[in-house]
Tab-separated table of C-alpha atoms in Angstrom:
chain	number	residue	atom	x	y	z
A	268	UNK	CA	61.993	-27.495	12.097
A	269	UNK	CA	62.102	-23.795	11.221
A	270	UNK	CA	60.128	-20.854	12.598
A	271	UNK	CA	59.402	-18.287	9.868
A	272	UNK	CA	58.531	-14.718	10.829
A	273	UNK	CA	56.275	-12.295	8.903
A	274	UNK	CA	55.110	-8.735	9.505
A	275	UNK	CA	52.417	-7.002	7.445
A	276	UNK	CA	52.505	-9.960	5.021
A	277	UNK	CA	56.213	-9.314	4.503
A	278	UNK	CA	58.601	-12.213	5.090
A	279	UNK	CA	61.361	-11.181	7.508
A	280	UNK	CA	63.329	-14.393	7.865
A	281	UNK	CA	63.465	-17.657	9.750
A	282	UNK	CA	64.930	-19.248	12.854
A	283	UNK	CA	66.293	-22.777	12.742
A	284	UNK	CA	64.919	-24.417	15.895
A	285	UNK	CA	65.821	-28.000	14.982
A	286	UNK	CA	65.067	-30.412	17.802
A	287	UNK	CA	65.545	-27.878	20.622
A	288	UNK	CA	63.495	-28.963	23.650
A	289	UNK	CA	62.389	-25.423	24.502
A	290	UNK	CA	62.451	-22.286	22.323
A	291	UNK	CA	62.059	-18.998	24.151
A	292	UNK	CA	60.386	-16.118	22.256
A	293	UNK	CA	60.268	-12.434	23.193
A	294	UNK	CA	61.638	-8.922	22.886
A	295	UNK	CA	64.660	-9.425	25.148
A	296	UNK	CA	68.001	-10.174	23.516
A	297	UNK	CA	68.376	-13.338	25.629
A	298	UNK	CA	65.574	-15.081	23.734
A	299	UNK	CA	66.236	-17.614	21.006
A	300	UNK	CA	63.633	-15.871	18.824
A	301	UNK	CA	63.798	-12.079	19.164
A	302	UNK	CA	60.790	-9.963	18.139
A	303	UNK	CA	61.671	-6.275	18.566
A	304	UNK	CA	58.400	-4.438	19.226
A	305	UNK	CA	56.889	-2.651	22.238
A	306	UNK	CA	53.810	-4.908	22.258
A	307	UNK	CA	55.998	-8.008	22.662
A	308	UNK	CA	56.902	-8.964	26.232
A	309	UNK	CA	60.528	-9.494	27.197
A	310	UNK	CA	59.715	-13.193	27.625
A	311	UNK	CA	56.546	-13.604	25.608
A	312	UNK	CA	56.131	-17.319	24.902
A	313	UNK	CA	57.783	-20.725	24.777
A	314	UNK	CA	57.682	-23.519	22.213
A	315	UNK	CA	58.261	-26.819	24.021
A	316	UNK	CA	58.904	-29.855	21.858
A	317	UNK	CA	56.406	-32.702	22.254
A	318	UNK	CA	57.576	-35.434	19.897
A	319	UNK	CA	57.088	-34.163	16.342
A	320	UNK	CA	54.968	-31.238	17.547
A	321	UNK	CA	55.544	-28.167	19.704
A	322	UNK	CA	53.533	-26.962	22.693
A	323	UNK	CA	53.035	-23.186	22.492
A	324	UNK	CA	52.831	-21.630	25.985
A	325	UNK	CA	51.993	-17.962	26.435
A	326	UNK	CA	53.987	-16.075	29.122
A	327	UNK	CA	52.932	-12.542	28.215
A	328	UNK	CA	50.616	-9.753	29.289
A	329	UNK	CA	49.405	-8.882	25.770
A	330	UNK	CA	48.647	-12.436	24.703
A	331	UNK	CA	49.555	-14.927	21.981
A	332	UNK	CA	46.915	-15.661	19.343
A	333	UNK	CA	46.056	-18.694	17.204
A	334	UNK	CA	43.429	-18.172	14.498
A	335	UNK	CA	42.438	-14.890	16.109
A	336	UNK	CA	41.819	-16.411	19.543
A	337	UNK	CA	44.041	-15.869	22.554
A	338	UNK	CA	45.840	-19.093	23.455
A	339	UNK	CA	47.323	-20.067	26.791
A	340	UNK	CA	48.616	-23.502	25.759
A	341	UNK	CA	48.122	-25.235	22.426
A	342	UNK	CA	49.869	-27.982	20.448
A	343	UNK	CA	51.190	-26.949	17.040
A	344	UNK	CA	52.619	-28.933	14.130
A	345	UNK	CA	54.346	-28.103	10.881
A	346	UNK	CA	52.248	-25.593	8.960
A	347	UNK	CA	50.665	-24.102	12.093
A	348	UNK	CA	50.945	-20.379	12.715
A	349	UNK	CA	50.376	-17.948	15.587
A	350	UNK	CA	50.555	-14.195	16.198
A	351	UNK	CA	52.588	-12.174	18.684
A	352	UNK	CA	52.168	-8.408	18.476
A	353	UNK	CA	52.475	-7.407	14.797
A	354	UNK	CA	54.322	-10.614	13.910
A	355	UNK	CA	52.972	-13.809	12.350
A	356	UNK	CA	55.079	-16.886	13.114
A	357	UNK	CA	54.766	-20.145	11.157
A	358	UNK	CA	56.264	-23.549	11.924
A	359	UNK	CA	57.739	-25.093	8.794
A	360	UNK	CA	59.621	-28.255	7.925
A	361	UNK	CA	63.270	-27.596	7.051
A	362	UNK	CA	66.464	-26.476	8.720
A	363	UNK	CA	67.943	-23.801	6.478
A	364	UNK	CA	68.553	-20.404	8.034
A	365	UNK	CA	67.495	-17.145	6.463
A	366	UNK	CA	69.747	-14.092	6.095
A	367	UNK	CA	68.071	-11.715	8.568
A	368	UNK	CA	69.174	-13.628	11.657
A	369	UNK	CA	72.539	-15.008	10.650
A	370	UNK	CA	73.512	-15.658	14.273
A	371	UNK	CA	70.454	-17.787	15.066
A	372	UNK	CA	72.515	-20.970	15.471
A	373	UNK	CA	74.956	-19.342	17.868
A	374	UNK	CA	72.062	-17.959	19.893
A	375	UNK	CA	70.318	-21.330	19.959
A	376	UNK	CA	73.467	-23.133	21.108
A	377	UNK	CA	73.746	-20.669	23.981
A	378	UNK	CA	70.058	-21.126	24.724
A	379	UNK	CA	70.243	-24.905	24.778
A	380	UNK	CA	73.264	-24.746	27.072
A	381	UNK	CA	71.922	-22.207	29.530
A	382	UNK	CA	68.124	-22.308	29.366
A	383	UNK	CA	67.635	-25.931	28.408
A	384	UNK	CA	64.311	-26.253	30.253
A	385	UNK	CA	61.618	-23.667	30.989
A	386	UNK	CA	62.631	-21.766	34.118
A	387	UNK	CA	65.778	-23.834	34.730
A	388	UNK	CA	68.889	-21.677	34.366
A	389	UNK	CA	72.447	-22.941	34.535
A	390	UNK	CA	74.989	-24.723	32.373
A	391	UNK	CA	76.934	-26.504	35.133
A	392	UNK	CA	77.295	-30.282	35.034
A	393	UNK	CA	75.144	-30.677	38.148
A	394	UNK	CA	72.297	-28.741	36.520
A	395	UNK	CA	72.712	-30.696	33.289
A	396	UNK	CA	72.147	-33.897	35.278
A	397	UNK	CA	69.088	-32.389	36.962
A	398	UNK	CA	67.637	-31.365	33.584
A	399	UNK	CA	68.218	-34.871	32.260
A	400	UNK	CA	66.366	-36.314	35.250
A	401	UNK	CA	63.509	-33.839	34.819
A	402	UNK	CA	63.045	-34.946	31.207
A	403	UNK	CA	62.998	-38.614	32.202
A	404	UNK	CA	60.630	-38.029	35.120
A	405	UNK	CA	58.292	-35.918	32.972
A	406	UNK	CA	57.679	-38.848	30.623
A	407	UNK	CA	56.168	-40.881	33.447
A	408	UNK	CA	52.999	-40.281	35.403
A	409	UNK	CA	54.491	-41.190	38.765
A	410	UNK	CA	54.530	-39.105	41.928
A	411	UNK	CA	57.607	-36.894	42.278
A	412	UNK	CA	59.346	-35.613	45.408
A	413	UNK	CA	61.483	-32.494	44.870
A	414	UNK	CA	64.033	-31.953	47.633
A	415	UNK	CA	66.245	-28.961	48.216
A	416	UNK	CA	67.014	-26.027	50.460
A	417	UNK	CA	64.765	-22.995	50.649
A	418	UNK	CA	65.249	-20.690	47.666
A	419	UNK	CA	66.738	-23.254	45.265
A	420	UNK	CA	63.768	-23.168	42.858
A	421	UNK	CA	61.824	-26.332	43.688
A	422	UNK	CA	58.578	-24.961	42.230
A	423	UNK	CA	60.353	-24.156	38.947
A	424	UNK	CA	61.498	-27.777	38.783
A	425	UNK	CA	57.948	-28.959	39.425
A	426	UNK	CA	56.608	-26.628	36.726
A	427	UNK	CA	59.222	-27.912	34.265
A	428	UNK	CA	58.140	-31.509	34.946
A	429	UNK	CA	54.527	-30.501	34.296
A	430	UNK	CA	55.276	-28.514	31.130
A	431	UNK	CA	57.249	-31.389	29.609
A	432	UNK	CA	54.681	-34.028	30.512
A	433	UNK	CA	51.586	-35.256	28.717
A	434	UNK	CA	49.563	-33.183	31.219
A	435	UNK	CA	50.963	-29.868	29.987
A	436	UNK	CA	47.557	-28.846	28.538
A	437	UNK	CA	45.858	-29.285	31.918
A	438	UNK	CA	46.095	-27.089	35.062
A	439	UNK	CA	49.167	-26.742	37.236
A	440	UNK	CA	47.936	-25.917	40.738
A	441	UNK	CA	50.374	-24.975	43.508
A	442	UNK	CA	49.626	-25.142	47.233
A	443	UNK	CA	52.101	-24.200	49.973
A	444	UNK	CA	51.245	-26.449	52.897
A	445	UNK	CA	53.323	-24.310	55.262
A	446	UNK	CA	51.679	-21.010	54.327
A	447	UNK	CA	48.094	-22.012	55.134
A	448	UNK	CA	46.714	-22.225	58.656
A	449	UNK	CA	46.139	-25.833	59.822
A	450	UNK	CA	42.382	-25.167	60.056
A	451	UNK	CA	42.171	-24.279	56.357
A	452	UNK	CA	44.549	-26.807	54.785
A	453	UNK	CA	41.923	-29.547	54.442
A	454	UNK	CA	39.396	-27.347	52.644
A	455	UNK	CA	42.165	-25.881	50.451
A	456	UNK	CA	43.206	-29.372	49.384
A	457	UNK	CA	39.848	-31.153	49.166
A	458	UNK	CA	37.227	-28.392	49.041
A	459	UNK	CA	33.960	-28.326	50.982
A	460	UNK	CA	30.216	-28.597	50.454
A	461	UNK	CA	27.724	-25.897	51.321
A	462	UNK	CA	27.034	-25.806	55.060
A	463	UNK	CA	30.044	-27.969	55.945
A	464	UNK	CA	31.026	-25.428	58.613
A	465	UNK	CA	30.182	-21.920	59.705
A	466	UNK	CA	30.810	-19.574	56.803
A	467	UNK	CA	30.639	-22.280	54.116
A	468	UNK	CA	27.861	-20.538	52.195
A	469	UNK	CA	28.627	-22.233	48.883
A	470	UNK	CA	30.298	-25.395	47.652
A	471	UNK	CA	33.962	-24.978	46.821
A	472	UNK	CA	36.399	-27.044	44.802
A	473	UNK	CA	39.664	-27.989	46.447
A	474	UNK	CA	43.094	-28.097	44.849
A	475	UNK	CA	42.657	-31.750	43.821
A	476	UNK	CA	39.427	-30.980	41.940
A	477	UNK	CA	40.964	-27.847	40.377
A	478	UNK	CA	43.984	-29.812	39.152
A	479	UNK	CA	41.945	-32.695	37.737
A	480	UNK	CA	43.724	-33.969	34.627
A	481	UNK	CA	46.814	-31.964	35.471
A	482	UNK	CA	49.400	-31.564	38.208
A	483	UNK	CA	49.115	-30.581	41.863
A	484	UNK	CA	52.277	-29.158	43.405
A	485	UNK	CA	52.363	-29.500	47.186
A	486	UNK	CA	55.153	-27.271	48.426
A	487	UNK	CA	56.576	-27.806	51.927
A	488	UNK	CA	54.822	-31.157	52.268
A	489	UNK	CA	56.755	-31.701	55.502
A	490	UNK	CA	54.517	-29.090	57.171
A	491	UNK	CA	51.334	-31.082	56.524
A	492	UNK	CA	49.692	-32.127	59.797
A	493	UNK	CA	49.657	-35.772	60.821
A	494	UNK	CA	45.839	-35.746	60.808
A	495	UNK	CA	45.727	-34.872	57.098
A	496	UNK	CA	48.509	-37.171	55.937
A	497	UNK	CA	46.253	-40.289	55.788
A	498	UNK	CA	43.773	-38.384	53.594
A	499	UNK	CA	46.545	-37.390	51.214
A	500	UNK	CA	47.783	-40.981	51.141
A	501	UNK	CA	44.264	-42.154	50.244
A	502	UNK	CA	44.144	-39.815	47.240
A	503	UNK	CA	47.542	-41.020	46.066
A	504	UNK	CA	46.542	-44.660	46.403
A	505	UNK	CA	42.950	-44.581	45.113
A	506	UNK	CA	42.527	-41.302	43.211
A	507	UNK	CA	39.557	-40.452	45.439
A	508	UNK	CA	39.162	-37.085	47.194
A	509	UNK	CA	36.354	-36.215	49.593
A	510	UNK	CA	35.266	-32.646	50.196
A	511	UNK	CA	34.814	-31.503	53.772
A	512	UNK	CA	31.237	-32.325	54.808
A	513	UNK	CA	30.537	-34.522	51.759
A	514	UNK	CA	29.061	-38.020	51.928
A	515	UNK	CA	30.698	-39.278	48.746
A	516	UNK	CA	34.116	-39.039	47.163
A	517	UNK	CA	35.170	-37.481	43.868
A	518	UNK	CA	37.348	-39.419	41.465
A	519	UNK	CA	40.295	-37.239	40.415
A	520	UNK	CA	43.086	-37.792	37.923
A	521	UNK	CA	45.969	-35.771	39.356
A	522	UNK	CA	49.717	-36.136	39.305
A	523	UNK	CA	51.194	-35.008	42.620
A	524	UNK	CA	54.586	-33.344	42.825
A	525	UNK	CA	55.597	-32.659	46.407
A	526	UNK	CA	58.505	-30.571	47.634
A	527	UNK	CA	60.286	-30.094	50.926
A	528	UNK	CA	63.388	-28.520	52.422
A	529	UNK	CA	63.252	-31.009	55.300
A	530	UNK	CA	64.727	-34.500	55.527
A	531	UNK	CA	61.468	-36.468	55.633
A	532	UNK	CA	63.248	-39.636	56.782
A	533	UNK	CA	64.410	-37.792	59.917
A	534	UNK	CA	60.923	-36.311	60.376
A	535	UNK	CA	59.416	-39.796	60.065
A	536	UNK	CA	61.861	-41.147	62.648
A	537	UNK	CA	60.721	-38.362	64.983
A	538	UNK	CA	57.084	-39.270	64.427
A	539	UNK	CA	56.283	-36.044	62.557
A	540	UNK	CA	55.705	-37.704	59.185
A	541	UNK	CA	54.115	-41.013	58.246
A	542	UNK	CA	56.452	-43.626	56.798
A	543	UNK	CA	53.762	-44.987	54.471
A	544	UNK	CA	53.236	-41.531	52.970
A	545	UNK	CA	56.993	-41.035	52.668
A	546	UNK	CA	57.339	-44.302	50.731
A	547	UNK	CA	54.449	-43.293	48.452
A	548	UNK	CA	55.963	-39.873	47.726
A	549	UNK	CA	59.532	-41.097	47.317
A	550	UNK	CA	58.899	-42.761	43.945
A	551	UNK	CA	60.917	-40.403	41.726
A	552	UNK	CA	63.040	-38.076	43.875
A	553	UNK	CA	64.702	-34.973	42.399
A	554	UNK	CA	67.387	-33.129	44.357
A	555	UNK	CA	67.809	-29.427	43.516
A	556	UNK	CA	71.391	-28.368	44.350
A	557	UNK	CA	72.124	-25.296	46.487
A	558	UNK	CA	73.697	-22.328	44.738
A	559	UNK	CA	76.980	-22.741	46.636
A	560	UNK	CA	77.447	-26.070	44.808
A	561	UNK	CA	77.005	-24.547	41.350
A	562	UNK	CA	78.651	-21.162	41.479
A	563	UNK	CA	79.646	-21.471	37.829
A	564	UNK	CA	75.961	-20.758	37.087
A	565	UNK	CA	76.009	-17.361	38.795
A	566	UNK	CA	76.912	-15.483	35.599
A	567	UNK	CA	73.953	-17.033	33.755
A	568	UNK	CA	71.624	-16.234	36.649
A	569	UNK	CA	72.869	-12.639	36.845
A	570	UNK	CA	72.235	-12.171	33.125
A	571	UNK	CA	68.732	-13.578	33.527
A	572	UNK	CA	67.777	-11.445	36.541
A	573	UNK	CA	69.244	-8.165	35.279
A	574	UNK	CA	67.398	-8.521	31.940
A	575	UNK	CA	69.850	-6.229	30.189
A	576	UNK	CA	69.366	-3.347	32.678
A	577	UNK	CA	72.734	-2.706	34.240
A	578	UNK	CA	75.810	-4.887	34.430
A	579	UNK	CA	78.207	-6.133	37.097
A	580	UNK	CA	81.776	-4.941	37.215
A	581	UNK	CA	84.342	-7.789	37.422
A	582	UNK	CA	85.009	-7.111	41.154
A	583	UNK	CA	81.251	-7.275	41.827
A	584	UNK	CA	80.985	-10.604	40.022
A	585	UNK	CA	83.921	-11.925	42.039
A	586	UNK	CA	82.148	-10.904	45.223
A	587	UNK	CA	79.006	-12.777	44.184
A	588	UNK	CA	81.031	-15.914	43.490
A	589	UNK	CA	82.700	-15.769	46.916
A	590	UNK	CA	79.443	-15.396	48.845
A	591	UNK	CA	78.132	-18.657	50.459
A	592	UNK	CA	74.494	-17.964	49.442
A	593	UNK	CA	72.550	-19.365	52.402
A	594	UNK	CA	69.367	-18.081	50.738
A	595	UNK	CA	70.309	-19.656	47.386
A	596	UNK	CA	68.927	-18.337	44.076
A	597	UNK	CA	66.167	-16.362	45.793
A	598	UNK	CA	68.786	-14.463	47.791
A	599	UNK	CA	70.780	-13.748	44.612
A	600	UNK	CA	67.670	-12.355	42.912
A	601	UNK	CA	66.918	-10.074	45.869
A	602	UNK	CA	70.516	-8.829	46.091
A	603	UNK	CA	70.492	-7.946	42.388
A	604	UNK	CA	67.097	-6.226	42.555
A	605	UNK	CA	68.322	-4.064	45.415
A	606	UNK	CA	71.526	-3.253	43.541
A	607	UNK	CA	69.548	-2.290	40.416
A	608	UNK	CA	67.486	0.152	42.463
A	609	UNK	CA	70.513	1.656	44.182
A	610	UNK	CA	72.350	2.162	40.880
A	611	UNK	CA	69.373	3.252	38.779
A	612	UNK	CA	70.133	0.626	36.179
A	613	UNK	CA	73.837	1.497	35.887
A	614	UNK	CA	76.929	-0.581	36.503
A	615	UNK	CA	76.855	-2.526	39.765
A	616	UNK	CA	80.004	-2.374	41.882
A	617	UNK	CA	80.883	-4.347	45.036
A	618	UNK	CA	79.594	-1.573	47.319
A	619	UNK	CA	76.143	-1.917	45.701
A	620	UNK	CA	75.876	-5.563	46.780
A	621	UNK	CA	74.362	-5.805	50.237
A	622	UNK	CA	73.793	-9.273	51.698
A	623	UNK	CA	71.319	-10.036	54.459
A	624	UNK	CA	73.953	-11.452	56.798
A	625	UNK	CA	76.179	-8.396	56.283
A	626	UNK	CA	73.659	-5.551	56.247
A	627	UNK	CA	73.933	-4.859	59.977
A	628	UNK	CA	77.714	-5.058	60.242
A	629	UNK	CA	78.793	-3.452	56.959
A	630	UNK	CA	80.838	-0.282	57.580
A	631	UNK	CA	79.240	3.008	56.599
A	632	UNK	CA	82.327	4.179	54.706
A	633	UNK	CA	82.191	3.504	50.987
A	634	UNK	CA	78.514	2.536	50.823
A	635	UNK	CA	75.425	4.681	50.481
A	636	UNK	CA	72.880	4.676	53.292
A	637	UNK	CA	70.083	2.271	52.482
A	638	UNK	CA	66.588	3.776	52.032
A	639	UNK	CA	64.319	3.271	55.028
A	640	UNK	CA	60.986	2.852	53.200
A	641	UNK	CA	59.617	1.969	49.773
A	642	UNK	CA	58.910	5.578	48.714
A	643	UNK	CA	62.483	6.605	49.492
A	644	UNK	CA	63.779	3.535	47.694
A	645	UNK	CA	61.717	4.202	44.558
A	646	UNK	CA	62.648	7.904	44.512
A	647	UNK	CA	66.324	6.936	44.690
A	648	UNK	CA	65.813	4.452	41.855
A	649	UNK	CA	64.488	7.094	39.463
A	650	UNK	CA	66.986	9.697	40.618
A	651	UNK	CA	69.872	7.357	39.796
A	652	UNK	CA	68.328	6.513	36.408
A	653	UNK	CA	68.150	10.217	35.529
A	654	UNK	CA	71.732	10.751	36.668
A	655	UNK	CA	72.940	7.885	34.481
A	656	UNK	CA	71.157	9.371	31.437
A	657	UNK	CA	72.320	12.975	32.172
A	658	UNK	CA	68.716	14.057	32.696
A	659	UNK	CA	67.429	12.607	29.419
A	660	UNK	CA	64.027	11.127	30.338
A	661	UNK	CA	63.668	9.232	27.077
A	662	UNK	CA	67.055	7.541	27.590
A	663	UNK	CA	66.290	6.828	31.247
A	664	UNK	CA	62.979	5.160	30.341
A	665	UNK	CA	64.736	3.097	27.700
A	666	UNK	CA	67.402	1.948	30.179
A	667	UNK	CA	64.721	0.984	32.710
A	668	UNK	CA	62.663	-0.848	30.105
A	669	UNK	CA	59.460	1.115	30.822
A	670	UNK	CA	57.332	3.468	28.672
A	671	UNK	CA	58.364	7.125	28.733
A	672	UNK	CA	54.867	8.141	29.893
A	673	UNK	CA	55.155	5.829	32.897
A	674	UNK	CA	58.476	7.350	33.872
A	675	UNK	CA	57.041	10.878	33.573
A	676	UNK	CA	54.250	9.935	36.000
A	677	UNK	CA	56.751	8.590	38.519
A	678	UNK	CA	58.983	11.638	38.195
A	679	UNK	CA	56.053	13.962	38.815
A	680	UNK	CA	55.053	11.940	41.873
A	681	UNK	CA	58.473	12.402	43.462
A	682	UNK	CA	59.053	15.981	42.340
A	683	UNK	CA	61.753	14.971	39.833
A	684	UNK	CA	59.940	16.145	36.677
A	685	UNK	CA	62.508	17.929	34.473
A	686	UNK	CA	59.958	20.223	32.773
A	687	UNK	CA	61.063	21.745	29.478
A	688	UNK	CA	64.177	19.568	29.375
A	689	UNK	CA	62.177	16.362	29.166
A	690	UNK	CA	63.059	15.534	25.568
A	691	UNK	CA	66.604	16.792	25.356
């Protein structure tokens, strides 16, 4: 299969996408299909293979359009076309590459190795095995239990299972069982009828009704109270969900993907989790590895999180690879975001990397004082960006990946506006 690209009725060239499971489209140079225009998001859309067809999934702020109508998810086949910004893209049979993008194959090989599934980043053998399991699990309709430490990306795994399944057209609804007060969990999951309790002024759908036909992701399932676990088990067994205060049940067609950082077998032994629910959830388990067990993926993750704004010096990369990462991928993302702000989008050195477990004991020598509030942090961010561009606002905006007008507004807010020198 080939993806041909047009602009203003002018043929620009084509990308050979072959049988790639997921083709990433956007403005950023890390995409398999690169569309250089300001109206195109860095990661604008994905084409996910579904047999002989491709599922187009919009990821943008400006929208992806099919026949003039904005599309969130839609199945396409050979001959179908869609629009992104000023570009028209058409799926065509054939594998030949066109001259404009001579390195399309090299880019696709890198893509398939590193971003083989939507949201799943890493080319290590352990991640390759996880991706293989995700593909196999996605083909079934069975309940899935995603296990892994906090910050490993369990929701991304659940979303990948959904996006590769036959339910990809339907809703993906996520509920964090540990982030909702025990009094509200039942109504969040099952909904309520009008007058069910004080304040229930109107009927409300719960997560099961909202996800009907699609997937319900129950994060931190180990936090679900014992009183609600039988009700969840009933839905899994019978497909029936009853709203709070209702006399009858609703039939729902929902695939449940649960996730936990706890060992549910130990919790069941302690009496904190029902064994019958554990057996029902533990049909197709997926284990997401901690970052310390796949440090060879750190370079890919760094490239993804930095999005071309700034780069790590070799000593800084070495420091990342030596860190134990108790907070996993989420901790890595936060460390890099902080470093980007401190450097203004420039090169990141070891002194710019501040880890949570070291922030209180790191010596003051050789490292800048950390900002104490958001305003100070943001002001430092734009100050560093201007320093890196020698006061050139246009260049600073380009390095930050934001419109020049937006940067001017921020500079004025913090008294950094360069006045007559703005376009030098």
